[in-house]
PDB file of C-alpha atoms and ligand atoms in Angstrom:
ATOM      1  CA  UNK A   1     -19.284   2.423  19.404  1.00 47.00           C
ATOM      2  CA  UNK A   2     -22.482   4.262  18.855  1.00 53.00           C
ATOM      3  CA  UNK A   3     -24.000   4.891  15.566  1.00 55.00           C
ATOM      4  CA  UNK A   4     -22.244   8.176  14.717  1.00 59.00           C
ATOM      5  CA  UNK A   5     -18.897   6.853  14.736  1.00 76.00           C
ATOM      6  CA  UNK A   6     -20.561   3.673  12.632  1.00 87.00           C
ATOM      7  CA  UNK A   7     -22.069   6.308  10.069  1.00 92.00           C
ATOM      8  CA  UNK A   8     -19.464   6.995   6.811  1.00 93.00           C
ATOM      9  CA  UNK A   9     -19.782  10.632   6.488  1.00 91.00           C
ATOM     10  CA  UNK A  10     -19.089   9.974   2.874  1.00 91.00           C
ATOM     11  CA  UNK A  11     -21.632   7.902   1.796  1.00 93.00           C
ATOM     12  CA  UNK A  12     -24.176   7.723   4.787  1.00 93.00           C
ATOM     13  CA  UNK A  13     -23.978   4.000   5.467  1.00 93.00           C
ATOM     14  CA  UNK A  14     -23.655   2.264   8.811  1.00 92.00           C
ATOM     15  CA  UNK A  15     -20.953   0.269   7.610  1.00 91.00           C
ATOM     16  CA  UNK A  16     -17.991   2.085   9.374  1.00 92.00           C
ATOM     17  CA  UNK A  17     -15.422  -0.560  11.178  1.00 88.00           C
ATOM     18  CA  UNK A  18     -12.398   0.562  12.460  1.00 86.00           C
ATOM     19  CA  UNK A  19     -12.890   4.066  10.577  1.00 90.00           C
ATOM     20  CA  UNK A  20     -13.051   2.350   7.243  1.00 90.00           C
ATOM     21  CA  UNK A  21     -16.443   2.375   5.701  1.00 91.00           C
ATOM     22  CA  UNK A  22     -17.172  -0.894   4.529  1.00 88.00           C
ATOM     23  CA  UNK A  23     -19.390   0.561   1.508  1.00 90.00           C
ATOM     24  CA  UNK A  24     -17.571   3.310  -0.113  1.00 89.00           C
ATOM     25  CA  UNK A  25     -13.596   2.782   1.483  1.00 86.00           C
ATOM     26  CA  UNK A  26     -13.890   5.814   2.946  1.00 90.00           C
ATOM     27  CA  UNK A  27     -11.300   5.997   6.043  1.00 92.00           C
ATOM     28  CA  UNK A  28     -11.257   8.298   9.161  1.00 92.00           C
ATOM     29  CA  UNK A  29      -8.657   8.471  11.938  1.00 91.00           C
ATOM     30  CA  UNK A  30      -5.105   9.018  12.947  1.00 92.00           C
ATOM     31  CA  UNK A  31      -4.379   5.126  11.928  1.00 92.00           C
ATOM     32  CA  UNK A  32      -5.576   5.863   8.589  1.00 95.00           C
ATOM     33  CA  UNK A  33      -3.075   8.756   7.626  1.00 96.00           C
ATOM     34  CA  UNK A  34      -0.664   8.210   5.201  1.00 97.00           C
ATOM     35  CA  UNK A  35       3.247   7.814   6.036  1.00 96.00           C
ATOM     36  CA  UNK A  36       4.272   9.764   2.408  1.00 97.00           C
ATOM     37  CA  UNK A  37       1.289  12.266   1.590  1.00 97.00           C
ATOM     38  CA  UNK A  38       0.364  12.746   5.164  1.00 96.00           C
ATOM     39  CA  UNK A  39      -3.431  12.600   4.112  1.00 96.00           C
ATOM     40  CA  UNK A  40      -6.188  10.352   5.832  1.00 95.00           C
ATOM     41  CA  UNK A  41      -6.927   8.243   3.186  1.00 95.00           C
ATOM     42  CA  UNK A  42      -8.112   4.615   2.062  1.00 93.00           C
ATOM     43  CA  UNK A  43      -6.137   2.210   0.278  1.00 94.00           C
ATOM     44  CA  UNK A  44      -6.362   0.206  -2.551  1.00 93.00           C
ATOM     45  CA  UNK A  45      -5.567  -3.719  -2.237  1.00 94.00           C
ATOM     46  CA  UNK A  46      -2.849  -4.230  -5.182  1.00 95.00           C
ATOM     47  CA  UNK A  47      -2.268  -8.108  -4.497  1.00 95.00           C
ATOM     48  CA  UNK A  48      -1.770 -10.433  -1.370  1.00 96.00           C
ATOM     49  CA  UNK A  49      -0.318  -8.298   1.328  1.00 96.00           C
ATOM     50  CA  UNK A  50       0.176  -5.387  -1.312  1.00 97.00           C
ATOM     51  CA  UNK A  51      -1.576  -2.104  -0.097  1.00 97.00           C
ATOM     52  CA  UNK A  52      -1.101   1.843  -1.882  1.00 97.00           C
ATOM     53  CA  UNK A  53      -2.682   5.039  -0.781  1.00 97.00           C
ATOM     54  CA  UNK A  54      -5.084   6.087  -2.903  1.00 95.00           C
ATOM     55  CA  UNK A  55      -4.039   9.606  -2.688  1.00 96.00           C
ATOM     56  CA  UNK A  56      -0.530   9.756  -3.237  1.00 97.00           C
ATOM     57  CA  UNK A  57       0.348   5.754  -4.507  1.00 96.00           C
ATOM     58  CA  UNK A  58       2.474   5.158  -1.912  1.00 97.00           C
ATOM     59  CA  UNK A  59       3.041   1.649  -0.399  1.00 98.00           C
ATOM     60  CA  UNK A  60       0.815   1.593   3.056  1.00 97.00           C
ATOM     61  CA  UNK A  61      -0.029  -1.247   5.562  1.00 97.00           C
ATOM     62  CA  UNK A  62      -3.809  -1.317   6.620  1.00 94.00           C
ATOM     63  CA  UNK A  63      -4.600   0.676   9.696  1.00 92.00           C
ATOM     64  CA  UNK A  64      -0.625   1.750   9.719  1.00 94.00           C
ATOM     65  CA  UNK A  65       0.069  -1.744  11.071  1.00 95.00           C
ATOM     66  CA  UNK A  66       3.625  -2.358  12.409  1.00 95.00           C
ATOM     67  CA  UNK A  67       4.213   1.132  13.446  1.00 94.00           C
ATOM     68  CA  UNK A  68       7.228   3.121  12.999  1.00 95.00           C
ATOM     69  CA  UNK A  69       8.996   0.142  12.405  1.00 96.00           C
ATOM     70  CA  UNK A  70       6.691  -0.563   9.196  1.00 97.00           C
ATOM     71  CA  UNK A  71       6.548   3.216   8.374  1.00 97.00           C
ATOM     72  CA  UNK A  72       9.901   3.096   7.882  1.00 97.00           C
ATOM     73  CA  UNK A  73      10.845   0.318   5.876  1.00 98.00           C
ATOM     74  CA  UNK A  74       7.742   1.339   3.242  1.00 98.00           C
ATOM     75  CA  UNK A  75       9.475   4.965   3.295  1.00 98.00           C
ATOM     76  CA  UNK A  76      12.598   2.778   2.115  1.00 98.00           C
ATOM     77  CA  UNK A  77       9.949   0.605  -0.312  1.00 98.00           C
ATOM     78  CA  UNK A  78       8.732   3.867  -1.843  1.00 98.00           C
ATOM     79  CA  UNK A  79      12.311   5.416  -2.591  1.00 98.00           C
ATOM     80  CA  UNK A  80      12.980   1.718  -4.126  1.00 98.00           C
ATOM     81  CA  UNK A  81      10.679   1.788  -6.509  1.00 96.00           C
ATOM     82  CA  UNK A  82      10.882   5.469  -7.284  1.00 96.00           C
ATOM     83  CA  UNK A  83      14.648   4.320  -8.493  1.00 96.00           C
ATOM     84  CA  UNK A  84      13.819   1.481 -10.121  1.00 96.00           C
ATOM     85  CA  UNK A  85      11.398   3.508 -12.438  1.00 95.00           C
ATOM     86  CA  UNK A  86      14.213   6.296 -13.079  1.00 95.00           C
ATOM     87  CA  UNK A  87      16.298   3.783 -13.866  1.00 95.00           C
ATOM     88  CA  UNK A  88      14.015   1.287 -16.139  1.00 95.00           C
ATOM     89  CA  UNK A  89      13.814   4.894 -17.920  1.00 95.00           C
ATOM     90  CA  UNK A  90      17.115   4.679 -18.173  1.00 93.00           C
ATOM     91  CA  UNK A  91      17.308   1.018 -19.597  1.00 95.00           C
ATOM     92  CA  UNK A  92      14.879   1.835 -21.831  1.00 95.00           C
ATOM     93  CA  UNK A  93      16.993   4.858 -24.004  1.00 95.00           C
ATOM     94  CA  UNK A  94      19.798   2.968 -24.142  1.00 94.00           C
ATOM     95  CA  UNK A  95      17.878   0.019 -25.764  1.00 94.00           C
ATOM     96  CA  UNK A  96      16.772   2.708 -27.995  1.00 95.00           C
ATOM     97  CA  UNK A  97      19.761   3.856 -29.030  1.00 93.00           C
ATOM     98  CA  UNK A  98      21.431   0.157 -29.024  1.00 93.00           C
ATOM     99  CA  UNK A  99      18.511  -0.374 -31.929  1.00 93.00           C
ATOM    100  CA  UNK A 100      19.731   2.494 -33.789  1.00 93.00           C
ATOM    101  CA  UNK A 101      23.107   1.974 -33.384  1.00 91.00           C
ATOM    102  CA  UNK A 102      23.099  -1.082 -34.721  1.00 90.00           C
ATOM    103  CA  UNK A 103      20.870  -0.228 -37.393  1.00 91.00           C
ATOM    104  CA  UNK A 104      23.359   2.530 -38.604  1.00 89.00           C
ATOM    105  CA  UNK A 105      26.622   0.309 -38.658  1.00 89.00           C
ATOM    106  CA  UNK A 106      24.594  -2.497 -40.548  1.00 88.00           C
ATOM    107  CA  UNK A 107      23.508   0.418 -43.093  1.00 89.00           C
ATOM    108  CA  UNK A 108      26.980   1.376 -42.990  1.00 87.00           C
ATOM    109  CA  UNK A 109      29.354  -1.489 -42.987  1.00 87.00           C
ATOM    110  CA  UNK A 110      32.852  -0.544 -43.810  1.00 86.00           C
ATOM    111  CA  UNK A 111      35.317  -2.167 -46.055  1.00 87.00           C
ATOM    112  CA  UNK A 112      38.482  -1.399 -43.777  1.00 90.00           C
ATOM    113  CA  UNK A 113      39.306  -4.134 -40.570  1.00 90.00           C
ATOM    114  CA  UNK A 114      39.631  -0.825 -37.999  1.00 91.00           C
ATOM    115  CA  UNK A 115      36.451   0.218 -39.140  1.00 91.00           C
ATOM    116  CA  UNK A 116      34.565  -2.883 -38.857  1.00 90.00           C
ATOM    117  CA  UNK A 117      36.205  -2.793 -35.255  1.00 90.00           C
ATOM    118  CA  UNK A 118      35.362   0.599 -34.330  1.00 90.00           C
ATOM    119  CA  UNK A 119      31.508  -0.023 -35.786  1.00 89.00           C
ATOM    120  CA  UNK A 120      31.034  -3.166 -33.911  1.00 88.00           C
ATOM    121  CA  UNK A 121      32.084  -1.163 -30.819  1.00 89.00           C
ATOM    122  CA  UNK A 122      29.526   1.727 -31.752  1.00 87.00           C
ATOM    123  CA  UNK A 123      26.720  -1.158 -31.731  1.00 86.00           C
ATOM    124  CA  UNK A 124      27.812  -3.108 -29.004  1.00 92.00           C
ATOM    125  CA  UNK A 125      28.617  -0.168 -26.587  1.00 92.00           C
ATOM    126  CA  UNK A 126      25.006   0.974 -26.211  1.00 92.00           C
ATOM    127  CA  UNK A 127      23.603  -2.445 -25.822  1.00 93.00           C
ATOM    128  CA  UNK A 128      26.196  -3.330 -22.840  1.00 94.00           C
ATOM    129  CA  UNK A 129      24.920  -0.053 -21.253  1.00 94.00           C
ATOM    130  CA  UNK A 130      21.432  -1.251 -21.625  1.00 94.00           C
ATOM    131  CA  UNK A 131      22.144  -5.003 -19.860  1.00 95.00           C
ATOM    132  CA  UNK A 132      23.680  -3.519 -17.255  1.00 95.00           C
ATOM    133  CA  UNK A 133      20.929  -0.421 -16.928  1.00 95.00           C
ATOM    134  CA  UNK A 134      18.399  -3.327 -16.916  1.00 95.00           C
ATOM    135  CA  UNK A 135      20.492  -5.105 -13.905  1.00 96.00           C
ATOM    136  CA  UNK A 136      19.733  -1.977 -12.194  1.00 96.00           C
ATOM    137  CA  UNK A 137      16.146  -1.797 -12.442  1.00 97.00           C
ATOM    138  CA  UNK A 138      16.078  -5.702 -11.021  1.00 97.00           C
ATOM    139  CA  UNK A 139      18.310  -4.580  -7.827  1.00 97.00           C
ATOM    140  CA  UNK A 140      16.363  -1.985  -6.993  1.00 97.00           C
ATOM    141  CA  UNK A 141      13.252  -3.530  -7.330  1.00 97.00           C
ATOM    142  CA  UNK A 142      14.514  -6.656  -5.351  1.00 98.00           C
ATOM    143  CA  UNK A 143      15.320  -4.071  -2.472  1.00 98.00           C
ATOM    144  CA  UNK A 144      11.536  -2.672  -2.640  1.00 98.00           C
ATOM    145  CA  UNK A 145      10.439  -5.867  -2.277  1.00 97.00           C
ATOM    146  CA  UNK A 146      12.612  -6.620   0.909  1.00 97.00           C
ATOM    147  CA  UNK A 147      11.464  -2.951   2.181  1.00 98.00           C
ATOM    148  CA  UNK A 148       7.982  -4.347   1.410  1.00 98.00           C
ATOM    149  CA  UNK A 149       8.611  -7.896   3.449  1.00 97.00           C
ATOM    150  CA  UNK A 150       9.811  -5.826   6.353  1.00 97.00           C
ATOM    151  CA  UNK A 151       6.772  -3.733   7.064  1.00 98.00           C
ATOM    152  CA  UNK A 152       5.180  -6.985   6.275  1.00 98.00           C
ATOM    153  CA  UNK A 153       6.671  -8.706   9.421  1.00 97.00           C
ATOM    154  CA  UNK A 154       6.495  -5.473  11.519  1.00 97.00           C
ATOM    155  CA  UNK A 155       2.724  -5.941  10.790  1.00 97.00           C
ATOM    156  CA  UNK A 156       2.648  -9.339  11.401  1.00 96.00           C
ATOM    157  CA  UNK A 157       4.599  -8.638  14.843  1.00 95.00           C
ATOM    158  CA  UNK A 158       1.955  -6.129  15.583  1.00 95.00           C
ATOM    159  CA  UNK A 159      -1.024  -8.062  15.219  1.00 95.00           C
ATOM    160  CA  UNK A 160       0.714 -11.235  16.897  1.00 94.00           C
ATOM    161  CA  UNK A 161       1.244  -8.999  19.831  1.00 92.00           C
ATOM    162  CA  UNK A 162      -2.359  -7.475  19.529  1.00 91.00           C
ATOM    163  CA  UNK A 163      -4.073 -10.884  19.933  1.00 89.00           C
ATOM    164  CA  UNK A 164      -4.449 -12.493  23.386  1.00 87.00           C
ATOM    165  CA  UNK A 165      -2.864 -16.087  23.010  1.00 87.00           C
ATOM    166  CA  UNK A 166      -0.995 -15.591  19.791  1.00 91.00           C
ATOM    167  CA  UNK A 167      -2.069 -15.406  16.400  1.00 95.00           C
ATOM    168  CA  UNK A 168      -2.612 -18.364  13.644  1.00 95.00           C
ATOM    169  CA  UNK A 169      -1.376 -18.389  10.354  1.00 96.00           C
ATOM    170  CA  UNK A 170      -4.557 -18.556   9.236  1.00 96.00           C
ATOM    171  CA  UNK A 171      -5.957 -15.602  11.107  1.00 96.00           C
ATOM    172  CA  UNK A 172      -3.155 -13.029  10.196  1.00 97.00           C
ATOM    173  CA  UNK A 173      -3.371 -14.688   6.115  1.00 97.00           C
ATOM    174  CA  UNK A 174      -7.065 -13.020   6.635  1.00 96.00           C
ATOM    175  CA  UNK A 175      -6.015  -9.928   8.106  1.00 94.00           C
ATOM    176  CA  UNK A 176      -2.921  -9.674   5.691  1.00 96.00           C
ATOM    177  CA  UNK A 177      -5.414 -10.886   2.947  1.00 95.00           C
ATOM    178  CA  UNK A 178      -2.995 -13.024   1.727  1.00 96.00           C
ATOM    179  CA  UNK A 179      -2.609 -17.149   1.192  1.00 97.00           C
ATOM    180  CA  UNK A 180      -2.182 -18.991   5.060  1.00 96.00           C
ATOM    181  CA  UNK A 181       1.094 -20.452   3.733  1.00 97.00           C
ATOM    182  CA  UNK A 182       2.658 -16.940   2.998  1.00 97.00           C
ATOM    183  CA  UNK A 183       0.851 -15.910   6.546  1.00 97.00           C
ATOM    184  CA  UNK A 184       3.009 -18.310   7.772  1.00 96.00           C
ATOM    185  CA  UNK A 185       6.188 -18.030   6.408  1.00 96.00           C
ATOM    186  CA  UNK A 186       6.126 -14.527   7.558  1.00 96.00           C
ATOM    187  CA  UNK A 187       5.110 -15.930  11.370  1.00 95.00           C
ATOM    188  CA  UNK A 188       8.545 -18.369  11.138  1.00 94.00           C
ATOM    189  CA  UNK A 189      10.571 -15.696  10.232  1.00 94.00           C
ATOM    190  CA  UNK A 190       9.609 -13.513  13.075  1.00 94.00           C
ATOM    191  CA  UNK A 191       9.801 -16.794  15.317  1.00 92.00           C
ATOM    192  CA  UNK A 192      13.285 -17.695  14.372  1.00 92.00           C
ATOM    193  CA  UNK A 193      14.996 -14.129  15.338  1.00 89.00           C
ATOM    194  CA  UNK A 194      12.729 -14.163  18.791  1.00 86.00           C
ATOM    195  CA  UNK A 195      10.761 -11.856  17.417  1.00 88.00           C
ATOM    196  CA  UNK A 196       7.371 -14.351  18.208  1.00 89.00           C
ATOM    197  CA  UNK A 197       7.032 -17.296  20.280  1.00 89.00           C
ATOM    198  CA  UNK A 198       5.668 -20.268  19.019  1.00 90.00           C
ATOM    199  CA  UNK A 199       2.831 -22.387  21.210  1.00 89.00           C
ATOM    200  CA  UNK A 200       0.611 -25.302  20.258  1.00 89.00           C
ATOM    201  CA  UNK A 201      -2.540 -25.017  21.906  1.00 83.00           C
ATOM    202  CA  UNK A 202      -4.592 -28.295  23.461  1.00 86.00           C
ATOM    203  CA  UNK A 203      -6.378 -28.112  19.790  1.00 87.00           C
ATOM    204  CA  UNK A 204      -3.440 -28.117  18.362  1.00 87.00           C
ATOM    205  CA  UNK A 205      -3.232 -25.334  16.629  1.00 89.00           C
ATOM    206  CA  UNK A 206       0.279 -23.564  16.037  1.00 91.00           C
ATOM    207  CA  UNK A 207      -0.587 -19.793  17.792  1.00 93.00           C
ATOM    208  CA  UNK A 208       2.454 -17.097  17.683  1.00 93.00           C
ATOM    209  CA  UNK A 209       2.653 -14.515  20.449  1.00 92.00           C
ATOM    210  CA  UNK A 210       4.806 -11.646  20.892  1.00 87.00           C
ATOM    211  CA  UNK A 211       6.368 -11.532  24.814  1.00 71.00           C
ATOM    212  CA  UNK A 212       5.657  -7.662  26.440  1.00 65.00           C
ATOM    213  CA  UNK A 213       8.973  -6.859  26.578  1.00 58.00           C
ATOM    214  CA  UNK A 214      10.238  -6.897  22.917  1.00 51.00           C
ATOM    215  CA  UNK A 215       9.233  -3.366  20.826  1.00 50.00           C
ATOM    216  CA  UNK A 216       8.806  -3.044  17.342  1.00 51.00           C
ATOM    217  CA  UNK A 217      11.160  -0.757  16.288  1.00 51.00           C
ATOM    218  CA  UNK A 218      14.441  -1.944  18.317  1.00 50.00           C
ATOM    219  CA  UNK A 219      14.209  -4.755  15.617  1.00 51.00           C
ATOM    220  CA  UNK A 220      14.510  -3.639  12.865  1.00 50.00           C
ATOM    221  CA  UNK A 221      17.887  -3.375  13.233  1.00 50.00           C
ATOM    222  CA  UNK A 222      18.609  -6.959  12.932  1.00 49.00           C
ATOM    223  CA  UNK A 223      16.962  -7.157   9.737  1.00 49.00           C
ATOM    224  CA  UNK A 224      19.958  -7.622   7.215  1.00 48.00           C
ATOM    225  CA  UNK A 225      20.935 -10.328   9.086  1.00 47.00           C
ATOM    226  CA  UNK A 226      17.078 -11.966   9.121  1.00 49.00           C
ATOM    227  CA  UNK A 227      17.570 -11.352   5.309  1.00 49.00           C
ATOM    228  CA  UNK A 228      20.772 -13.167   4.997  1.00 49.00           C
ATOM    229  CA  UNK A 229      19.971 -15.963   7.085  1.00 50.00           C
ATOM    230  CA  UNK A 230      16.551 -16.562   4.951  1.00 48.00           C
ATOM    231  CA  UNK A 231      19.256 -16.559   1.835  1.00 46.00           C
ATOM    232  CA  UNK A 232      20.996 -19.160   3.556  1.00 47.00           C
ATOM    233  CA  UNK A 233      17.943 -21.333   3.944  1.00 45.00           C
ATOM    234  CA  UNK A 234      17.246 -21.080   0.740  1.00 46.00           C
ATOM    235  CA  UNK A 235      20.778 -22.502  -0.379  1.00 48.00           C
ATOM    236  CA  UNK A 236      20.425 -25.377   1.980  1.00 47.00           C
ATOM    237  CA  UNK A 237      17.322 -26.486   0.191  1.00 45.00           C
TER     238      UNK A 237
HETATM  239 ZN1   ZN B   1     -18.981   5.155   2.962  1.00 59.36          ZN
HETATM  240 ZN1   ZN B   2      -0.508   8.837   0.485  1.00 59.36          ZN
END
């Protein structure tokens, strides 16, 4: 690389690696172009393994990692939480209006059985509405999160297959910049649908290594079933 393609054009330093300038965050290059706002931009670190354009918001992996197989599944992630805020919006006028409601009938009370009946309904009805709005807003946030843990593992598969010898849990924890355990757990679940192979090395280190002939994208179709099997697991234990 010579020292042009080193140099940020933003902010003049020689700090450019892998077109992200290691000063400023400026990015440059195809890999750096955003799935939702199409724009070549930099993104902002939101948490361990949590990544958003810092042009449009949108959930990104670093370097579009994982491909079309990750670019999908953060499309999915983005519609998810674009839901889950309409409907916490939601959730949150019916709360209103189950405050009020209630409110008004205990202003109110009435003398008469039916109407104690029919005012109990007026204050209940609106706060039923807002439990189940709220339910809502939990699903779809639970399905951004398992859009989020998909482009996770399509990155994961990517830079398993990327490295000669297999990757450590360690080593893709650093390149996810997140904790080696949660590295890892992402690494098993690729290994148990065949998605890595697991070696131990003569040091004895646990490497994971993607074989040529499995792609990406043909696996994201077996996905719900990774997700149910993980839900199993967890039942077990
Ligand atoms: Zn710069
Ligand atoms: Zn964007």
């Amino acid at each position: 690389m010579g020292a042009a393609e080193k140099t940020c054009p933003a902010c003049g330093a020689e700090a450019v690696v892998d077109g992200v300038c290691g000063r400023c965050g400026y990015a440059q290059g195809e890999a750096h172009r955003c799935p939702h706002c199409k724009a070549v931009a930099r993104i902002e670190g939101k948490g361990p393994g949590v990544w958003v354009c810092a042009v449009c918001g949108g959930p990104r992996m670093p370097g579009g990692l994982g491909g079309s197989a990750a670019v999908k599944a953060l499309a999915e992630e983005r519609a998810a939480h674009a839901e889950a805020t309409k409907k916490r919006l939601g959730a949150w006028a019916w709360g209103v209006f189950a405050v009020v409601a209630t409110l008004a009938v205990a202003l109110a009370w009435p003398a008469a059985l039916v109407g104690k009946i029919l005012a109990l309904a007026i204050a209940i009805g609106p706060a039923l509405l807002a439990v189940r709005a709220g339910g809502a807003v939990a699903k779809s946030a639970k399905e951004a999160d398992e859009a989020h843990e998909r482009a996770l593992l399509a990155a994961a598969q990517a830079l398993a297959a990327a490295k000669e010898g297999g990757i450590t849990a360690a080593e893709l924890g650093a390149r996810l910049e997140m904790p080696e355990e949660r590295a890892d757990a992402l690494l098993t679940q690729l290994a148990v649908h065949d998605r890595t192979r697991i070696d131990v090395g003569d040091d004895a280190e646990v490497r994971y290594s993607v074989a040529p002939e499995i792609r990406v994208g043909e696996l994201l179709d077996e996905e719900e079933a990774a997700s149910e099997d993980v839900g199993e697991k967890k039942a077990v234990r």
